[in-house]
Coordinates of C-alpha atoms in Angstrom, one line a residue:
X147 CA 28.1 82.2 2.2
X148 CA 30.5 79.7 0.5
X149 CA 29.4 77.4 -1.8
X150 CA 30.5 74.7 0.0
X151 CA 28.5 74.9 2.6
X152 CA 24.8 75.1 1.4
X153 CA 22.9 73.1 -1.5
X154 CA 24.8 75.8 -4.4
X155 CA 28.0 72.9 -3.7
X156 CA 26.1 70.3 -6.0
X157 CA 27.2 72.6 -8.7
X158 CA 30.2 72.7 -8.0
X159 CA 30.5 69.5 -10.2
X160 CA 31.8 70.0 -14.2
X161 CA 29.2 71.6 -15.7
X162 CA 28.7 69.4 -18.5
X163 CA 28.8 66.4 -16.5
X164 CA 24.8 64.7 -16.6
X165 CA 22.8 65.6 -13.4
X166 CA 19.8 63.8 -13.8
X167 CA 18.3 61.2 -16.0
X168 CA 14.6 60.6 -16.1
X169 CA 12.8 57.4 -17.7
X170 CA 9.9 57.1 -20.8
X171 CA 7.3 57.7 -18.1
X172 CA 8.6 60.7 -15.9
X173 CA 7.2 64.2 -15.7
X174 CA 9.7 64.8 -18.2
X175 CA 10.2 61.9 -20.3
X176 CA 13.3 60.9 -21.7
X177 CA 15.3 63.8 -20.3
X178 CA 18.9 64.1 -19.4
X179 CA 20.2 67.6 -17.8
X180 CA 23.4 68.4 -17.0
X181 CA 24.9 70.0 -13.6
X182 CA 24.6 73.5 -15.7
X183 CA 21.7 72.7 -17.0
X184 CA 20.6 71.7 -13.9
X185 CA 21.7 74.9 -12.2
X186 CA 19.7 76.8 -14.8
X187 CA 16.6 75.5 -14.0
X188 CA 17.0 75.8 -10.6
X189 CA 17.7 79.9 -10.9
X190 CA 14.6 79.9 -13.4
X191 CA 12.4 78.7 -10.4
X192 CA 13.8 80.8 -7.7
X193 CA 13.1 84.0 -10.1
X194 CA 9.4 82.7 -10.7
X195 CA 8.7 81.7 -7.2
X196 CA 10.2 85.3 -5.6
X197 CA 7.8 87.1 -8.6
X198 CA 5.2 85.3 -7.3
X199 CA 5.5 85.1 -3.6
X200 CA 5.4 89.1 -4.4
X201 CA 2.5 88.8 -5.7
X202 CA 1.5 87.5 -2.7
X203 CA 2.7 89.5 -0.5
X204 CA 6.0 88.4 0.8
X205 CA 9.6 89.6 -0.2
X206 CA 11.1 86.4 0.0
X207 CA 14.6 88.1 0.2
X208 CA 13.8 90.2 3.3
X209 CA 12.1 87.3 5.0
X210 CA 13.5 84.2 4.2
X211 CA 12.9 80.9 5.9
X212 CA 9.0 80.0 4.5
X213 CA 7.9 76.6 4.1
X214 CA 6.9 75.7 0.5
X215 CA 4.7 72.5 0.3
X216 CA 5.2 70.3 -2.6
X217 CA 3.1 67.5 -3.7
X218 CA 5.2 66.2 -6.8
X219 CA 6.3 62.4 -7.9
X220 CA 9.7 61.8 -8.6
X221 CA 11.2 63.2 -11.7
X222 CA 12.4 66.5 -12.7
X223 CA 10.0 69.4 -11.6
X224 CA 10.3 67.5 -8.0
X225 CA 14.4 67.7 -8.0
X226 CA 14.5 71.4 -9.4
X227 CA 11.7 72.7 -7.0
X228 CA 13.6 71.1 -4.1
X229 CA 16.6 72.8 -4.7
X230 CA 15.3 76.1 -5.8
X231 CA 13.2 76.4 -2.4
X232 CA 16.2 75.4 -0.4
X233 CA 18.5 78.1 -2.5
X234 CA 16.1 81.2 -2.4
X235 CA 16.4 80.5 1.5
X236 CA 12.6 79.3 1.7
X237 CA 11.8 75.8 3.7
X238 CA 11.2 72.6 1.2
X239 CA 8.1 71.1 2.8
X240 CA 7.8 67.9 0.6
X241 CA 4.2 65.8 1.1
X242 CA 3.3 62.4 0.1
X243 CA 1.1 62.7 -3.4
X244 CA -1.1 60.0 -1.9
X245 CA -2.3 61.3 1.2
X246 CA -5.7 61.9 1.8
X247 CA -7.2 65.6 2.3
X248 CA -7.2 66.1 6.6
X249 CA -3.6 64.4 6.4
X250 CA -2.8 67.5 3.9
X251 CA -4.1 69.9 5.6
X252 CA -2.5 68.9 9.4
X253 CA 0.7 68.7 7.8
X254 CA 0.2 72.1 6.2
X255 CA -0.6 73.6 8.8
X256 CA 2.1 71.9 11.1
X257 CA 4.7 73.5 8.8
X258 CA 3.1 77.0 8.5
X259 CA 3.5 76.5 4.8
X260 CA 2.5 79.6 2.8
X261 CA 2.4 77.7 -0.7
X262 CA 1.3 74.3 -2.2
X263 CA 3.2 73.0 -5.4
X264 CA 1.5 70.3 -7.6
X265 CA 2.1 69.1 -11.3
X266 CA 0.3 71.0 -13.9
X267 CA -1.8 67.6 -14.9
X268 CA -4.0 68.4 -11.8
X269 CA -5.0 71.6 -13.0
X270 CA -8.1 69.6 -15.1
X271 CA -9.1 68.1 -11.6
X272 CA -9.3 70.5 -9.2
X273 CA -12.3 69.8 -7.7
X274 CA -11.4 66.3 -6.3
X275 CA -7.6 67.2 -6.1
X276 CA -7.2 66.5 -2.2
X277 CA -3.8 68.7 -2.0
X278 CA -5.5 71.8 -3.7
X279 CA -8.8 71.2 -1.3
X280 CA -6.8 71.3 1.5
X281 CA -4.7 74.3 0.7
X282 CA -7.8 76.3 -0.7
X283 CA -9.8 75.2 3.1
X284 CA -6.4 77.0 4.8
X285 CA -6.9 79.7 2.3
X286 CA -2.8 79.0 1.0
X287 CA -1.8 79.9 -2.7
X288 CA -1.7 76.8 -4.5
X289 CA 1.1 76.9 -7.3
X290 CA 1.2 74.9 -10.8
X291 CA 4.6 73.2 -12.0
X292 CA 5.0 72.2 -15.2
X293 CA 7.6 71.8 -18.5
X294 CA 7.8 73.8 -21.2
X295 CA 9.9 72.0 -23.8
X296 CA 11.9 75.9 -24.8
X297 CA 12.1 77.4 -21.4
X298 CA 11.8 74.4 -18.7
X299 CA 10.5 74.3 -15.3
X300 CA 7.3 76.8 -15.5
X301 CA 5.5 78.2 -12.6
X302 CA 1.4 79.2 -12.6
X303 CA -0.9 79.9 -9.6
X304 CA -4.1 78.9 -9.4
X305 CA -7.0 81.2 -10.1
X306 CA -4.5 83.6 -11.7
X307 CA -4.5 84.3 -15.4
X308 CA -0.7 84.9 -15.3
X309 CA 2.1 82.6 -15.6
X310 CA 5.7 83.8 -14.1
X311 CA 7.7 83.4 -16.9
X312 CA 11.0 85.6 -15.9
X313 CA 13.8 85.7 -17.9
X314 CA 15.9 87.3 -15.1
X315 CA 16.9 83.6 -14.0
X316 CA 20.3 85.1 -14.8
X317 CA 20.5 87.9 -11.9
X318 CA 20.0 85.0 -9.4
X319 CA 22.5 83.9 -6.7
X320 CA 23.0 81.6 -4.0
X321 CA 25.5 83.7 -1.8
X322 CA 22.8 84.6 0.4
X323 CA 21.8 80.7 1.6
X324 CA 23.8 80.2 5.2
X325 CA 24.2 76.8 6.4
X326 CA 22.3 77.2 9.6
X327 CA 19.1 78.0 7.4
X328 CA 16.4 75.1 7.3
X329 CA 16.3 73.7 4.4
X330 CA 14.1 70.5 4.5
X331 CA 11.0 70.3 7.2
X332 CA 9.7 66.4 7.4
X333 CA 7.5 64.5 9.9
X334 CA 8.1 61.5 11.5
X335 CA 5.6 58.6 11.1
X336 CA 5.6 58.5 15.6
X337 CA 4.9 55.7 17.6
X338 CA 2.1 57.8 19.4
X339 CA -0.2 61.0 18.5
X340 CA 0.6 62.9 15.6
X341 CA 3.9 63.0 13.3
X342 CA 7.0 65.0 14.8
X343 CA 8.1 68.1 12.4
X344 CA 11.9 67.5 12.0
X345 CA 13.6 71.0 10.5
X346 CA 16.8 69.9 8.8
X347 CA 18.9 72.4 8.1
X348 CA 22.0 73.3 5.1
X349 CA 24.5 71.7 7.6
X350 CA 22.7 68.9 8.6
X351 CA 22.1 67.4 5.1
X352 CA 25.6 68.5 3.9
X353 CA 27.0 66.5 6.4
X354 CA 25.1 63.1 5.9
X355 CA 25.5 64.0 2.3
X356 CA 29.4 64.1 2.8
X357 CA 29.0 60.9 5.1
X358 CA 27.4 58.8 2.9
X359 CA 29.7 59.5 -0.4
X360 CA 32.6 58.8 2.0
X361 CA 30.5 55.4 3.4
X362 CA 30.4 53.8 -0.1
X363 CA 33.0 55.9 -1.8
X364 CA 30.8 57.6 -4.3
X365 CA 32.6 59.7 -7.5
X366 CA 31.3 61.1 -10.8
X367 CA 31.1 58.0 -12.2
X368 CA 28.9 56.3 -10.0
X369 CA 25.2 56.4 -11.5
X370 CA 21.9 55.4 -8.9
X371 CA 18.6 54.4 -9.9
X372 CA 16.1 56.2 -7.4
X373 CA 13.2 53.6 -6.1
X374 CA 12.5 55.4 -3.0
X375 CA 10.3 58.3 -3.1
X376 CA 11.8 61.9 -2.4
X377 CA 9.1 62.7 0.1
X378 CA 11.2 61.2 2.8
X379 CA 15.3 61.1 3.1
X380 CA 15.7 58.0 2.4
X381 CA 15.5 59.0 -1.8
X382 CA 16.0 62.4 -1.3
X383 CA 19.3 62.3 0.8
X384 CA 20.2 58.6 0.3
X385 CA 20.2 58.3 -3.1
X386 CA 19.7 61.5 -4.9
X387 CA 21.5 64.4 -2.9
X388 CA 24.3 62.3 -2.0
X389 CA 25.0 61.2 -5.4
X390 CA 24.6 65.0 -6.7
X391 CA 27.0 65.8 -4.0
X392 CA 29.7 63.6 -5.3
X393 CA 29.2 64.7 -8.8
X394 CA 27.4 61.5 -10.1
X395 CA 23.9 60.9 -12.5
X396 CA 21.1 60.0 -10.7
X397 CA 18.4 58.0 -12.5
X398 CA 14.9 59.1 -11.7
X399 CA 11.8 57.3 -12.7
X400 CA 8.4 58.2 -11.3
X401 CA 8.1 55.8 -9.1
X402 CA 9.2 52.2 -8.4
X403 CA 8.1 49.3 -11.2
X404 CA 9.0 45.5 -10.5
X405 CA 8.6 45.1 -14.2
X406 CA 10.5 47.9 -15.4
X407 CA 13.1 48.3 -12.4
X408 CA 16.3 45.9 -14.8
X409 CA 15.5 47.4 -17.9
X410 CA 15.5 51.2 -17.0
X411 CA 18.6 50.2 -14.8
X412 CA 20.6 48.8 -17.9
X413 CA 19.7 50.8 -20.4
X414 CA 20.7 54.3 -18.3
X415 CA 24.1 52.5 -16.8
X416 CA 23.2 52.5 -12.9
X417 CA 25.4 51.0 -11.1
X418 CA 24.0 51.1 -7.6
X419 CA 20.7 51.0 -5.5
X420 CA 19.4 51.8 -2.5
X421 CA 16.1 50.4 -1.4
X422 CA 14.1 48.8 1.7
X423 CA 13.9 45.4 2.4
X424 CA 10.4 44.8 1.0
X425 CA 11.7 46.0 -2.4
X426 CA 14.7 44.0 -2.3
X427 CA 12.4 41.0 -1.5
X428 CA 10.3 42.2 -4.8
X429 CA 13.2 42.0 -7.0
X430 CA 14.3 38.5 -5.9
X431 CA 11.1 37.2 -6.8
X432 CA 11.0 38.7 -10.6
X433 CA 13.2 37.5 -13.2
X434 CA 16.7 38.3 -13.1
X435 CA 18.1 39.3 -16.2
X436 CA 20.8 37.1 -18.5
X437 CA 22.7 40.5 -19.0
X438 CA 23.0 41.5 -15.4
X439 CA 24.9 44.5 -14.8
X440 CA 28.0 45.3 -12.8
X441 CA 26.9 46.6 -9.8
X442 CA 29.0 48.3 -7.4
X443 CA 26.8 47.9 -4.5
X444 CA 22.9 47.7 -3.1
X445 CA 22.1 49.6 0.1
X446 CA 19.6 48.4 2.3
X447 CA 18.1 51.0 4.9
X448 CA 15.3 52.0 6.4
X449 CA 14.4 48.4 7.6
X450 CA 15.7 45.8 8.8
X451 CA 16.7 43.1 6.1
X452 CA 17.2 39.8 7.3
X453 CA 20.6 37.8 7.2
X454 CA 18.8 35.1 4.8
X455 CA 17.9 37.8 2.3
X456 CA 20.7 39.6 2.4
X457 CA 23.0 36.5 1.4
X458 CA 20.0 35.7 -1.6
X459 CA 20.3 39.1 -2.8
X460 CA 24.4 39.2 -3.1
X461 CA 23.7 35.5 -4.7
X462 CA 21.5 36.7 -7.2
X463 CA 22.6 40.2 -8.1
X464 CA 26.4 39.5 -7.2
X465 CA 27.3 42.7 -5.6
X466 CA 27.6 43.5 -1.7
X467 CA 24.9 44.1 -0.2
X468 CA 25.6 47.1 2.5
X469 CA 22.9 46.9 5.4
X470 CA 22.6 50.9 6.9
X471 CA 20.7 52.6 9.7
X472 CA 19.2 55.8 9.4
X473 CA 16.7 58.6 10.6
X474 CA 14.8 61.3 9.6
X475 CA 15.7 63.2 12.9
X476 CA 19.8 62.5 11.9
X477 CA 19.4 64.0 7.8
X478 CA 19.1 60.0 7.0
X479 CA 22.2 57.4 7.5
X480 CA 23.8 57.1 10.9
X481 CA 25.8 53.9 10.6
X482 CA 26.5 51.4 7.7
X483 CA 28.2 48.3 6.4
X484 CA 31.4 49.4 4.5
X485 CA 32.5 49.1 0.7
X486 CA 34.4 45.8 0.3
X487 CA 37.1 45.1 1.1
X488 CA 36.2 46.3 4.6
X489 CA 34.3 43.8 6.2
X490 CA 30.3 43.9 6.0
X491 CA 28.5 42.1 8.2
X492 CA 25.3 40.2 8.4
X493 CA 22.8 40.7 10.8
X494 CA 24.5 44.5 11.8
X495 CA 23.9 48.0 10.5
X496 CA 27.1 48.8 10.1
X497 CA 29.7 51.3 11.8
X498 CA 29.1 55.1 12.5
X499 CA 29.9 56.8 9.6
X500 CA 30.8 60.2 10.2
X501 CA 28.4 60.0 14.1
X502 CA 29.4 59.1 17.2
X503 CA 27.0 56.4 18.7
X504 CA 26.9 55.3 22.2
X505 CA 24.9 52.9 24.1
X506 CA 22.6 53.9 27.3
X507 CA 20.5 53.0 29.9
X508 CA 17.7 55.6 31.1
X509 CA 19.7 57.5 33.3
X510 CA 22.5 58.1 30.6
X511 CA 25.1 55.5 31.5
X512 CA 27.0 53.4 29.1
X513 CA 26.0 49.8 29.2
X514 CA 26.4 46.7 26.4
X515 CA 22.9 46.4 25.5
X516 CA 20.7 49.6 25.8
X517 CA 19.3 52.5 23.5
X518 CA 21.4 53.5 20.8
X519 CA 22.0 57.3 21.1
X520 CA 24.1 59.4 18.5
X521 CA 25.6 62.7 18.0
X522 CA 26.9 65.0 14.8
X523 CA 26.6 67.8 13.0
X524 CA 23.9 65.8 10.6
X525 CA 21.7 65.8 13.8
X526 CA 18.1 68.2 13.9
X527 CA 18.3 70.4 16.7
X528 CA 15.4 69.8 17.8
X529 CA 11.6 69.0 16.9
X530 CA 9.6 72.2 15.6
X531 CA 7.6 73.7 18.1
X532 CA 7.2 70.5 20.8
X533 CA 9.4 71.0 24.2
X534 CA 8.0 68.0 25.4
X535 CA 9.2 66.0 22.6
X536 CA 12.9 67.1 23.0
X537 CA 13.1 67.0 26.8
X538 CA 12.2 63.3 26.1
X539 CA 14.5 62.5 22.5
X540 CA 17.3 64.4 23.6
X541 CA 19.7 63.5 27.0
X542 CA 22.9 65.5 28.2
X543 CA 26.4 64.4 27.3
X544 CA 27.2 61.7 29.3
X545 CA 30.1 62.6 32.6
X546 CA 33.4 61.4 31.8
X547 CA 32.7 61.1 27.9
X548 CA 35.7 59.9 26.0
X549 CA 34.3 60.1 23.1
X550 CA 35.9 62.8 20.5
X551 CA 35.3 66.1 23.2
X552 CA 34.6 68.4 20.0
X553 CA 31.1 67.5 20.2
X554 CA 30.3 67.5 24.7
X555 CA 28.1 70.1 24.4
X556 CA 26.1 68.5 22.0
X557 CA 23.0 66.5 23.4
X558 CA 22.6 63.2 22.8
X559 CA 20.0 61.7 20.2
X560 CA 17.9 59.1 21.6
X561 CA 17.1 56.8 18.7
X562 CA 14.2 54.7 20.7
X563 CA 16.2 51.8 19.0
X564 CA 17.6 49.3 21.3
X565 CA 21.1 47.7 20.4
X566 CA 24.9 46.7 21.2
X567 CA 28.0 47.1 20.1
X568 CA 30.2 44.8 19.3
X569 CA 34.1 44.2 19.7
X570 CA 34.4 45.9 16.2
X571 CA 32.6 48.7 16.8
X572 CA 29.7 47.0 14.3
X573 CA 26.2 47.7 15.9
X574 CA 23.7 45.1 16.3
X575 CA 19.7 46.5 16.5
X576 CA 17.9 44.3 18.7
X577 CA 14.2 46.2 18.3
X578 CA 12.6 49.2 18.8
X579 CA 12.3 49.8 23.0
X580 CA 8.7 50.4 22.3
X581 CA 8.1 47.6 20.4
X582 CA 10.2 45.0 22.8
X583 CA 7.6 42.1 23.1
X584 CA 6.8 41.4 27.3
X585 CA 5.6 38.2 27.7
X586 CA 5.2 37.7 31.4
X587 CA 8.2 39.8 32.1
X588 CA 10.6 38.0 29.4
X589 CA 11.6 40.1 27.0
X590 CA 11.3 39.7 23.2
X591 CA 12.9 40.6 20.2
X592 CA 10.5 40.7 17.4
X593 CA 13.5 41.4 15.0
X594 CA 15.6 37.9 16.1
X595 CA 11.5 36.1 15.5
X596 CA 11.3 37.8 11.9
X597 CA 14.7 36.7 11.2
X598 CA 13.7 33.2 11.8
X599 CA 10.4 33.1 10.1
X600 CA 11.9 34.4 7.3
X601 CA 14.8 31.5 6.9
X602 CA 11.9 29.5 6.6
X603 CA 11.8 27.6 2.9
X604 CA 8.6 28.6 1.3
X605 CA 8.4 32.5 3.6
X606 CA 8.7 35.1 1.5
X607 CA 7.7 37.9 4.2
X608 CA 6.8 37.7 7.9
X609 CA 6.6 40.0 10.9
X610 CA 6.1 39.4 14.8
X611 CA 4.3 41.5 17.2
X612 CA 2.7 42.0 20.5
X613 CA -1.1 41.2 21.2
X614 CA -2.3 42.0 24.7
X615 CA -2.2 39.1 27.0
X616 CA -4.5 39.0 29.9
X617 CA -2.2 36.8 31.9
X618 CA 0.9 37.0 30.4
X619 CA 0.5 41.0 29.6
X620 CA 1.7 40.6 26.3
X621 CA 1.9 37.5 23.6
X622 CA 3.8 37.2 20.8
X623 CA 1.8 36.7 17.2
X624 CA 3.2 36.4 13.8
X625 CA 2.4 37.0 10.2
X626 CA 3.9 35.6 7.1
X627 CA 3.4 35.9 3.2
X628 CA 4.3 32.8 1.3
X629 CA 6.5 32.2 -1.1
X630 CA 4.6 32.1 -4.6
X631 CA 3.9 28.2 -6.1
X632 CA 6.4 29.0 -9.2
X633 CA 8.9 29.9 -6.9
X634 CA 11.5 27.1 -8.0
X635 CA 11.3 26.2 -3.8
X636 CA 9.6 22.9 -4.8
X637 CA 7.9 23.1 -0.8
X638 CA 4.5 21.6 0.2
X639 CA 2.3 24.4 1.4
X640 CA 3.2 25.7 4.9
X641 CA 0.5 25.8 8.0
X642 CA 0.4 27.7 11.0
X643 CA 1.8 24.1 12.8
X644 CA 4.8 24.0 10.4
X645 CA 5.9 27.5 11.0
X646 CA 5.6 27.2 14.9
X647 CA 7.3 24.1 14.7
X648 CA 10.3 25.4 12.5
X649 CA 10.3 28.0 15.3
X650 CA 10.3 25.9 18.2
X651 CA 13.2 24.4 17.1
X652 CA 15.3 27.1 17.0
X653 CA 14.3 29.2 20.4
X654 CA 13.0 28.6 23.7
X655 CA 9.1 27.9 23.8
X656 CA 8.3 31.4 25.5
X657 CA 9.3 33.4 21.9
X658 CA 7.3 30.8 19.8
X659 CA 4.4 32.7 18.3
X660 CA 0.9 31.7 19.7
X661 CA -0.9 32.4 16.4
X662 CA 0.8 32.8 13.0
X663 CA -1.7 34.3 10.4
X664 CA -0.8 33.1 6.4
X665 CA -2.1 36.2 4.6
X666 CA -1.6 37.6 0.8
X667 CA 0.2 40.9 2.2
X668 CA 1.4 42.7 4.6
X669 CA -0.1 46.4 5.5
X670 CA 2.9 49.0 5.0
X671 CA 3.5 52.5 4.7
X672 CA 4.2 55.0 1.8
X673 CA 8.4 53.9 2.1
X674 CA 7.3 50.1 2.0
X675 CA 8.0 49.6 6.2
X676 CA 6.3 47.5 7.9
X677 CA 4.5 49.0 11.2
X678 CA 4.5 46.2 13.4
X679 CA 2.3 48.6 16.4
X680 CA -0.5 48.6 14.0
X681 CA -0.4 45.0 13.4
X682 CA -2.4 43.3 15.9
X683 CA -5.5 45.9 15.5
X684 CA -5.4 45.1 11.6
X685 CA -5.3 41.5 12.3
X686 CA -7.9 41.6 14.6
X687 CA -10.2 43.2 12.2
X688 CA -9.3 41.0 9.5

């Protein structure tokens, strides 16, 4: 297979050109690698890992296509075991280093995974690791990853007095890889029951990959700074593989630091940033340093970032800030906000980039404001192993579609979003469908409340939600963070009565929340988003 069409095309870049950069406090600190470099390190793990899946068992090259967990921060050993599993045909199964021990296991078991990688550091503390307890309950091989400062990326298995040192690194291709082949297996965080497995496959990130350098027109020059983790695509597609894809540095620290984020962006020349709104909001709020860098661009994704601070971020840090919509289900970004001088606009995600959206009711007819639905070669075919859930996500093409005929037999993606277009073709999200606030039959955006709450002087964070009504069937609460005292904002402390009275004045009386709690933080997952569904439970216990 043509190494344009798989992972291998990420070394297709000049060879000498620097990969990836990782910061004083990495797996590796202090390292920079080049794309040859790079690809040596990959063909040193693929030669391990095959020696000791054989161990195992399993001939890897007659039976490709098996899921290999990894538990690994950012950094180095997490970059090069992502691409070596991909490129030796196996399934990279990426897992949140955070998660608790019956998480582990459900998602092991989900994804049929037949290995478990963790960083050599946890090898002292096995008995309370909860990734190793999990795999050694499902009986699965548990493999350590570590650097060795003269041969690189290093491979040991638990209980095993060997380590798979193989110098035959050399003997390794990737002409085997086709692009039909999963590469990536995620879950979903769900609105209900458990997570959704989402198989990605060669194709499918290729083409977001090639869709996002095209979005913000990213070269070899361009250098990111990686905030997000690479357990879900926002880091790993967003930021990392697209910029590998287009032959640029990426900029890897473990994980993200307020107090470190400016200087380990300076001193390795990044020049753009993609992050979710609660991070953005984090930056504002720290110090901004009096040699600012030029920076090309900040991406915004994952959430949605409100007009008011997406005009104090392009104030502050004088770049564009480019707002993008994205899902696990479509390999990441769907639509976005263009590079200047194209028109960005506040308030919308953007245009499709490289998808074709449409907007429909339940029965699959076009209408102005309904769920947004896309379609393209980024898209999953399908959830792993739930009929149920694609009968429900996915919808026939629509009769009479006029959209580019190259894709009609292609089922339609039902995002769960809902949304508009407008005369521009920019798309406007107006909630999540479930999520839509019913108060007596009047429907509410939370998004338009949040917006509001957050143009607030003195808000710093806020988020609207639905609390069962026994009248009404649903009312609408609200919960804000406030702005720190030092702030520079100079405003008396703000009550519940002066938030609801801001709000008053600016929508009808039915969207005005009924109670607004003024609390330190806001519960979020793993990626920093906000899940407004489990708000009025954690309130309630509060």
């Amino acid at each position: 297979m043509s190494n344009t069409t798989t992972f291998a095309t990420v070394f297709n870049s000049a060879p000498e050109s620097t990969a990836a950069i990782t910061t004083s406090t990495s797996d590796v600190p202090n390292a920079a690698l080049s794309y040859s470099k790079l690809n040596e390190q990959v063909r040193k793990f693929i030669s391990q890992a095959t020696d000791l899946f054989a161990s195992n068992g399993i001939n890897v090259a007659q039976t490709p296509g098996h899921p290999i967990a990894h538990m690994l921060e950012n950094g180095l050993l997490n970059l090069i075991t992502f691409l070596g599993t991909t490129l030796m045909r196996s399934v990279s199964a990426p897992l949140n280093p955070a998660m608790k021990q019956s998480e582990i296991e459900f998602y092991l078991e989900d994804s049929s995974s037949k290995v478990l990688i963790v960083n050599i550091s946890h090898k002292e503390n096995v008995s309370s690791h909860e990734g190793i307890n999990a795999a050694k309950k499902l009986n699965i091989p548990v493999w350590f990853a570590s650097w060795d400062s003269d041969f690189g990326i290093k491979l040991e298995q638990l209980d095993s007095s060997s380590i798979s040192m193989s110098t035959s690194f050399t003997s390794v291709n990737f002409d085997t890889v086709v692009d039909t082949d999963v590469a990536l297996l995620l879950h979903t965080s769900g609105t209900t029951g458990r997570p959704k497995a989402v198989p990605l496959s060669h194709r499918n990130i290729l083409c977001s990959m090639k869709n996002i350098k095209n979005t913000y027109n990213l070269t070899s020059l361009d250098r990111t700074f990686i905030v997000m983790p690479l357990f879900h695509v926002h880091g790993l597609i967003g930021a990392l593989m697209s910029t590998l894809y287009s032959g640029g540095s990426v900029i890897i620290p473990p994980k993200y630091s307020a107090s470190t984020f400016w200087e380990d962006f300076i001193q390795h020349g990044a020049n753009w940033y993609s992050a979710v709104p609660t991070i953005h909001q984090i930056q504002l709020q720290k110090p901004i340093p009096e040699n600012l860098p030029k920076i090309r661009f900040i991406r915004s994704c994952s959430a949605s970032l409100a007009p008011t601070i997406l005009s104090r971020l392009e104030e502050a840090f004088k770049a564009p800030v480019l707002e993008a919509y994205a899902m696990t289900e479509a390999s990441h970004q769907m639509t976005s906000n263009p590079i200047p001088p194209k028109k960005h606009v506040s308030g919308s995600v953007g245009i499709p980039q490289g998808v074709q959206v449409a907007i429909l009711d339940d029965s699959g007819k076009r209408v102005h404001l309904g769920e947004v639905c896309i379609r393209g070669n980024n898209v999953t075919a399908g959830y792993l192993n739930n009929p149920s859930a694609n009968a429900a996500n996915f919808t026939a093409a629509i009769p009479n579609d006029d959209i580019d005929p190259s894709l009609n037999n292609q089922l339609w993606f039902r995002t769960g979003d809902q949304g508009y277009l407008d005369q521009d073709g920019y798309l406007f999200l107006t909630g999540r469908i479930k999520e839509l606030i019913n108060r007596g039959g009047e429907k509410i955006s939370p998004l338009e409340i949040d917006a509001i709450l957050l143009n607030i002087p003195g808000v710093s964070e806020a988020v609207s939600f639905a609390v069962d009504h026994e009248i009404y069937g649903q009312e609408i609460y609200a919960a804000v963070v406030l702005s720190p005292p030092n702030d520079g904002s100079n405003q008396p402390q703000l009550t519940q009565e002066d938030i609801k009275k801001y709000v008053s004045e600016k929508v009808a009386a039915f969207k005005v929340p009924k109670v607004v709690y003024i609390t330190d933080s806001l519960p979020r997952t793993a990626t920093g988003k906000i899940q407004r569904r489990m708000m009025a439970d954690y309130f309630k216990n509060k």
